[in-house]
Each structure stands twice: as C-alpha cells, then as structure tokens.
mmCIF file of C-alpha atoms in Angstrom:
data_model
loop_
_atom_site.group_PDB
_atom_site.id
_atom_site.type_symbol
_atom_site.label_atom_id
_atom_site.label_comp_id
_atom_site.label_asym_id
_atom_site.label_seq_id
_atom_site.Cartn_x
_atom_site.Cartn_y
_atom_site.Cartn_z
ATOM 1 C CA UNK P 1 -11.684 10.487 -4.318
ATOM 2 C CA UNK P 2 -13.676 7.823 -2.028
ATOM 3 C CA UNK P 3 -15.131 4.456 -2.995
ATOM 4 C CA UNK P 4 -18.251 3.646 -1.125
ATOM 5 C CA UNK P 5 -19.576 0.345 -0.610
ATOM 6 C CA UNK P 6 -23.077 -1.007 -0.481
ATOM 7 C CA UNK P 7 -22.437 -3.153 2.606
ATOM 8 C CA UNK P 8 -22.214 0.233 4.806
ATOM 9 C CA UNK P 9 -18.728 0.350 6.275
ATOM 10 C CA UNK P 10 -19.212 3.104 9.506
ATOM 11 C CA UNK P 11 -15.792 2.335 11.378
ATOM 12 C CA UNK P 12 -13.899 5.004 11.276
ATOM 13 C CA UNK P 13 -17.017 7.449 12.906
ATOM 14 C CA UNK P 14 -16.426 5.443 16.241
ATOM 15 C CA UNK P 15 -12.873 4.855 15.758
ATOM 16 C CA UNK P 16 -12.434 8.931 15.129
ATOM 17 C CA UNK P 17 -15.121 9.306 18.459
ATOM 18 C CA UNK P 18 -13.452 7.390 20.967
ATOM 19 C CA UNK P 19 -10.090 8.979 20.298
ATOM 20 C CA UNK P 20 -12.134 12.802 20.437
ATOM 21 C CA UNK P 21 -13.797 11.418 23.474
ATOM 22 C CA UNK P 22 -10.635 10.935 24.955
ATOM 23 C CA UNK P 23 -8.735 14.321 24.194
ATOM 24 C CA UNK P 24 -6.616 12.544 21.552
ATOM 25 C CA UNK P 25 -6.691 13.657 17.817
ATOM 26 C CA UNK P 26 -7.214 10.998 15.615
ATOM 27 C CA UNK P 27 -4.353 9.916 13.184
ATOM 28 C CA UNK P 28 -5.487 10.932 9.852
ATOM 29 C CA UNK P 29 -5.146 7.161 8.363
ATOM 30 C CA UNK P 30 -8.646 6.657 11.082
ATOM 31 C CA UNK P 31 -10.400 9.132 8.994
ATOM 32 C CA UNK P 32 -12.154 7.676 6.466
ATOM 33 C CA UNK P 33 -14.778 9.857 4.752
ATOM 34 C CA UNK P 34 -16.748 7.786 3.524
ATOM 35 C CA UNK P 35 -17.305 6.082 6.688
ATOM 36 C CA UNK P 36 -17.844 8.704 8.599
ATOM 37 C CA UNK P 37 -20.529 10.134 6.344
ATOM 38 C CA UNK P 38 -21.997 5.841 6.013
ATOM 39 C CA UNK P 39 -22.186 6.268 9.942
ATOM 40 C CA UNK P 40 -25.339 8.913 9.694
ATOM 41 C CA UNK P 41 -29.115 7.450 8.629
ATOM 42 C CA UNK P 42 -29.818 8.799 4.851
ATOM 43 C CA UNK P 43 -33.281 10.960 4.593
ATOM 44 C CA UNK P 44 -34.076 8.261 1.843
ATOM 45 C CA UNK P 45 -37.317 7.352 2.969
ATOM 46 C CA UNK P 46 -37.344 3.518 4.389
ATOM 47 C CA UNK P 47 -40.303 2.535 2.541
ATOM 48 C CA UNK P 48 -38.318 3.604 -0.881
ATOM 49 C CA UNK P 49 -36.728 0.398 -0.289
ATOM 50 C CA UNK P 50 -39.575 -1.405 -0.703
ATOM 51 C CA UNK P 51 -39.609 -0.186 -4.266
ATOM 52 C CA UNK P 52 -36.591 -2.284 -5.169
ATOM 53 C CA UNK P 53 -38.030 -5.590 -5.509
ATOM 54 C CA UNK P 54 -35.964 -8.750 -4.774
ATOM 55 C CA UNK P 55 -36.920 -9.812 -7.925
ATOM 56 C CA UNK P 56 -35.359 -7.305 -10.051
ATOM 57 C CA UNK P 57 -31.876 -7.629 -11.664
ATOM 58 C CA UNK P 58 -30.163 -3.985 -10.105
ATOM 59 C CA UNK P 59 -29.128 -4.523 -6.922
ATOM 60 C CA UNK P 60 -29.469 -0.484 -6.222
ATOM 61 C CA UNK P 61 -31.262 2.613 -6.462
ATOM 62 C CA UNK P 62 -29.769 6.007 -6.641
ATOM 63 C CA UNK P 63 -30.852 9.836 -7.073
ATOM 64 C CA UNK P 64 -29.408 13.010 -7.414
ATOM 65 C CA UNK P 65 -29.324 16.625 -5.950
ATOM 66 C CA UNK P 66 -28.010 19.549 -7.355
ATOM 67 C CA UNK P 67 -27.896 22.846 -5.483
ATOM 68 C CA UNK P 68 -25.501 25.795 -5.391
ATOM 69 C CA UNK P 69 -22.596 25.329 -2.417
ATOM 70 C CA UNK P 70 -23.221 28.065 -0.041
ATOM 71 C CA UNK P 71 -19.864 29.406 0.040
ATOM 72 C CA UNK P 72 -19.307 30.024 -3.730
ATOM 73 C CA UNK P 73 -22.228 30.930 -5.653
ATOM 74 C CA UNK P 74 -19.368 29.603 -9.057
ATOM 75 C CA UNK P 75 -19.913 26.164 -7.535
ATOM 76 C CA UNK P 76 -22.309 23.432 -7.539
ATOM 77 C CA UNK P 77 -22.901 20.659 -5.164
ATOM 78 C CA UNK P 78 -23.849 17.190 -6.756
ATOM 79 C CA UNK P 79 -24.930 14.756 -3.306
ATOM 80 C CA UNK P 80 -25.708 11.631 -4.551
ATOM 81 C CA UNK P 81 -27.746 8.748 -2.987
ATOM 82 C CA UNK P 82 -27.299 5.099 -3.059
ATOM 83 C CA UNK P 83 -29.619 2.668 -1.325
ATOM 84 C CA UNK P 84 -28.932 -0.965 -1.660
ATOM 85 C CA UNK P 85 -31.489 -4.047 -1.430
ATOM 86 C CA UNK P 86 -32.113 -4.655 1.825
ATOM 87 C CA UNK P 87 -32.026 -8.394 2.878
ATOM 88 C CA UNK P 88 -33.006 -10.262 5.741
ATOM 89 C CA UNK P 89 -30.152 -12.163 7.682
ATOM 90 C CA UNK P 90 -31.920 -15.629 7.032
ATOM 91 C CA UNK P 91 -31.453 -14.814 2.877
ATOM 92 C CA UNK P 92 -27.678 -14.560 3.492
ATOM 93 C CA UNK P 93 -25.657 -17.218 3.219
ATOM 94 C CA UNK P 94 -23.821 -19.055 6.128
ATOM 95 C CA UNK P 95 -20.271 -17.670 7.099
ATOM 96 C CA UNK P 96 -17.118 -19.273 7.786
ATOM 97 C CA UNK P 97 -15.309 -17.015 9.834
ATOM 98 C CA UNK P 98 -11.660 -17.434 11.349
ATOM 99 C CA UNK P 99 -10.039 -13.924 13.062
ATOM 100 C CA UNK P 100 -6.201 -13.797 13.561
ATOM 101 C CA UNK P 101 -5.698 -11.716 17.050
ATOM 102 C CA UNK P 102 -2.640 -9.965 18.102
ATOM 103 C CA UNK P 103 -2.456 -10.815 22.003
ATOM 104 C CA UNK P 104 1.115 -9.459 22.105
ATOM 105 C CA UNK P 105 2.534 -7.024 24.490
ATOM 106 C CA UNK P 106 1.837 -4.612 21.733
ATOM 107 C CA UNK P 107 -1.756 -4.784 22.034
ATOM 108 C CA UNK P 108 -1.287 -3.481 25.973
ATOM 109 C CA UNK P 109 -1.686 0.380 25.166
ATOM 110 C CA UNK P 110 -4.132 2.207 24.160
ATOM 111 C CA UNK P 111 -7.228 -0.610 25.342
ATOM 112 C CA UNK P 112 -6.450 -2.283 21.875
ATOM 113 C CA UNK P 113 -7.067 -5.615 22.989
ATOM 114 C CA UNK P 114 -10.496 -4.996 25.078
ATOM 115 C CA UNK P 115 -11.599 -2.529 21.716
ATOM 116 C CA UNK P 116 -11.178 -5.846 19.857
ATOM 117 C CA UNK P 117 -13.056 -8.163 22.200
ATOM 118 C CA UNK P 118 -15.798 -5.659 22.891
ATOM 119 C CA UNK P 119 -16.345 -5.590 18.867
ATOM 120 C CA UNK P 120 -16.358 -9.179 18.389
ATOM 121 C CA UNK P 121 -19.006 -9.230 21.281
ATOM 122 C CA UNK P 122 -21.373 -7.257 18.795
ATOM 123 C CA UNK P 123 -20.650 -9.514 15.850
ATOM 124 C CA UNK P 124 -21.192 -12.621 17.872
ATOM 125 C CA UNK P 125 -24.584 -11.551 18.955
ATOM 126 C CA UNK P 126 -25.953 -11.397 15.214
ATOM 127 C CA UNK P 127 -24.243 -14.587 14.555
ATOM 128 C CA UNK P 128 -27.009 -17.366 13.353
ATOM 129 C CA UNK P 129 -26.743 -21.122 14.055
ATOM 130 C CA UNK P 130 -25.820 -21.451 10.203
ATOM 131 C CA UNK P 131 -22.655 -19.614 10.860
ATOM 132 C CA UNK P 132 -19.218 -20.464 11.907
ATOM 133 C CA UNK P 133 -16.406 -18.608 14.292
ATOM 134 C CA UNK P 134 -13.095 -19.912 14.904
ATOM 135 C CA UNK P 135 -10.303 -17.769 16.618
ATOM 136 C CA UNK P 136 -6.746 -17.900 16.099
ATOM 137 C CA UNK P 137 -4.510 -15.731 18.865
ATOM 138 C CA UNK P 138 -0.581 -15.168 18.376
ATOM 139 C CA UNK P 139 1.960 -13.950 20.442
ATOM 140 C CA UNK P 140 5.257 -15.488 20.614
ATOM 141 C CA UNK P 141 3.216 -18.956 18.801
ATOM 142 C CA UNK P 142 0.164 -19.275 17.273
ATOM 143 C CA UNK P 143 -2.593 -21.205 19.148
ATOM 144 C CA UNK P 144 -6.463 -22.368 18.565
ATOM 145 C CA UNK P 145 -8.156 -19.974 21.126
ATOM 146 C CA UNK P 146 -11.477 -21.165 19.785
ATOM 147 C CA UNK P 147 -12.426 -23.961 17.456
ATOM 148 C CA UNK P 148 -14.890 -23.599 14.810
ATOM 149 C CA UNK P 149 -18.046 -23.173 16.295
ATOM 150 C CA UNK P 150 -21.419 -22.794 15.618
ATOM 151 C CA UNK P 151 -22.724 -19.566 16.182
ATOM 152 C CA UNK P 152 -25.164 -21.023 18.508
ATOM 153 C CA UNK P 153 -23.173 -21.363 21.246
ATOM 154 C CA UNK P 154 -23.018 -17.334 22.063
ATOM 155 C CA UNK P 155 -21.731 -18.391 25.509
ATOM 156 C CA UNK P 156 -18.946 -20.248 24.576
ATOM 157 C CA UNK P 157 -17.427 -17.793 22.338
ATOM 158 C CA UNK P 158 -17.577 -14.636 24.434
ATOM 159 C CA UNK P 159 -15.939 -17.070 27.233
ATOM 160 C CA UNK P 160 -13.029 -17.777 24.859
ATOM 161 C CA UNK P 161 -12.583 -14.375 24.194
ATOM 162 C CA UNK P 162 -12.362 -13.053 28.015
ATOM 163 C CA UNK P 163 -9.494 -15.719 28.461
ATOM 164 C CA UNK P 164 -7.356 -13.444 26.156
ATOM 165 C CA UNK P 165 -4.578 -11.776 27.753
ATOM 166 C CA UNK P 166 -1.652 -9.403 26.152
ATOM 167 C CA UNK P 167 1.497 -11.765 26.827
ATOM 168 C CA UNK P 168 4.818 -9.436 27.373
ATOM 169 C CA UNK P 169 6.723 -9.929 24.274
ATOM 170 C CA UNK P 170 8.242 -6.782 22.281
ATOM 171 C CA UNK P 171 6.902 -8.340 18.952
ATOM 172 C CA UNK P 172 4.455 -11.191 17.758
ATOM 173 C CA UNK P 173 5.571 -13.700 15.406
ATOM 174 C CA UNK P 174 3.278 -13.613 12.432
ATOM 175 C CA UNK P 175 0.312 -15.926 12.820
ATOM 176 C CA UNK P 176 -0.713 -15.418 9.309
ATOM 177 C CA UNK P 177 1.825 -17.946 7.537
ATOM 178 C CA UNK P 178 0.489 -20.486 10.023
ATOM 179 C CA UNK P 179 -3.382 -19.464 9.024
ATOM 180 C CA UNK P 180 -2.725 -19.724 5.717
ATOM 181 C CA UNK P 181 -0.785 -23.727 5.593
ATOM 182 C CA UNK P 182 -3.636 -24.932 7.414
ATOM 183 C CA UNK P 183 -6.549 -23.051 4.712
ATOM 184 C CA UNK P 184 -3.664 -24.870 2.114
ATOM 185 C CA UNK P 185 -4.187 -28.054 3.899
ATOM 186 C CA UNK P 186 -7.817 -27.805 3.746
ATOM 187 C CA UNK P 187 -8.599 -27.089 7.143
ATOM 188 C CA UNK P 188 -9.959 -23.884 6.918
ATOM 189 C CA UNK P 189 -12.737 -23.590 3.391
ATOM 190 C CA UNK P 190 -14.374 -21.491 2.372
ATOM 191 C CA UNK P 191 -13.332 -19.025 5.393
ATOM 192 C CA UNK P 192 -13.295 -15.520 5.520
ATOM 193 C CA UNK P 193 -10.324 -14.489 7.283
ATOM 194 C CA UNK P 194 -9.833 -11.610 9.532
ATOM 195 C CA UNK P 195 -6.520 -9.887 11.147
ATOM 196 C CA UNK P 196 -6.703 -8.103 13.858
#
C-alpha cells in the first residue's frame, strides 16, 4: 500500500531516471510508486481547480474510475483522482529553512554532492524575500556554511554552495546533535530542518 500526499512528492521519477540514464539499475528503496506516478500531469482538467474555491472548508476534490483491467476480465481497476487547492506562493507562509549537508569523503562517488547542490539551486530560485535559508555542512566538525539569509539574496546562496567541497575523511561525525542544541538554545525557531 502507498500513501500519497497533496503537496506532490515526484523524487524518486528523477532519482530512478538518472540512475537508467546512466546504465545503473536503481536500488529498489529509490522506487517510490507513488512518486513516480505524482511525477506525470493528471488529465484532471486545470480549470476543475477553479471549482474548489478558497473559501470552502475541503481542502480537496477527488473522483473515481472504474473499468475492467485488461489482463483479467475477474478484475476491476478503481484509479482514483485527487486534486488539491492550488495556492499562490505569496498565500504561503514564510519558511525557515536550515539543511544539514554531508561534505564527507563519502559524498565523493556517485556525483552525490553536485546532485545535492544542483537541487538546492532549484529550490533557491523559488525562494521569496519572506523566506529564510541557512546551511549547516559536516565533515569531520560541523560549521555555518551559510547564515540565515533572506531569500533575496539568490547570489549569495548559490555562492556558498559552490564553496562546498567533499573533505577526505572515511566517516562524518554527526552534525545533527549539534543542529539540534542550537534549535534547544533558541537559535534556530520555527525551522524546518533538512538532512542531506
């Protein structure tokens, strides 16, 4: 059985592509079903969303289809459709957002490190002044790579981010205690954390 969230999760389609695109078979904890069928645009009409008024207490719509699978005329297929609100980025409210980043020598193979960085780069460019990024890198010690910022300052950010580099040590000592003292100590509210 899958769970499938409203806030479309489609990860594992390019996670599962770029291993296929490479000649590699994906490990089967980077298939994710439900992401992989998330990734794909529904048929549901856009303008059906425009029937779900912001206004009105269900956050969702959903419909049905029946039809007889294919393959055994004994069985039925039941493909259900959910289509969320849709809300504009200035309705949202501002994020706090810290990420945790393995630079050890462990994040050397497989392009880890510059898979990381080259998804951050997409996040940062929908970031909104409102919002907040700090960035916490480990590998041997923890260390501030970037401050909170606002996410204004899209230059300064994907600057702090090329400055990473994998440092050659066989294993990273855990950032996440040191994350977590300083959200204790009140330096880090009302953040959504990240570990990468």
């Amino acid at each position: 059985m899958a769970t499938f969230s409203l806030d479309v999760d489609t990860g594992s389609y390019a996670n599962v592509r770029r291993f296929l695109n490479q000649g590699l078979l994906p490990p089967p904890d980077a298939v994710r079903v439900e992401e992989i069928v998330n990734y794909f645009p529904s048929d549901w009409d856009i303008k059906d969303k425009q029937s779900i008024p912001a206004s009105k207490p269900i956050p969702f719509a959903m419909r049905y289809e029946l039809a007889p699978a294919p393959w055994n005329e004994q069985r039925t297929l039941l493909k259900v459709d959910i289509l969320a609100k849709d809300r504009k980025s200035e309705e949202l409210p501002a994020s706090n957002l810290v990420f945790l980043i393995d630079t050890s020598g462990s994040m050397i193979s497989d392009e880890r490190l510059p898979l990381i960085q080259s998804s951050l780069k997409l996040l940062v460019k929908e970031l909104r002044e409102q919002d907040n990024i700090a960035i916490v890198t480990y590998a041997g010690d923890s260390r501030i790579a970037l401050p909170s910022i606002s996410g204004s300052h899209k230059a300064e950010i994907n600057a702090a981010m090329i400055r990473w580099m994998p440092k050659a040590v066989p294993m990273a000592v855990p950032g996440w205690n040191w994350l977590i003292s300083r959200r204790r100590r009140g330096l880090l509210r009302a953040a959504s954390i990240a570990f990468y």
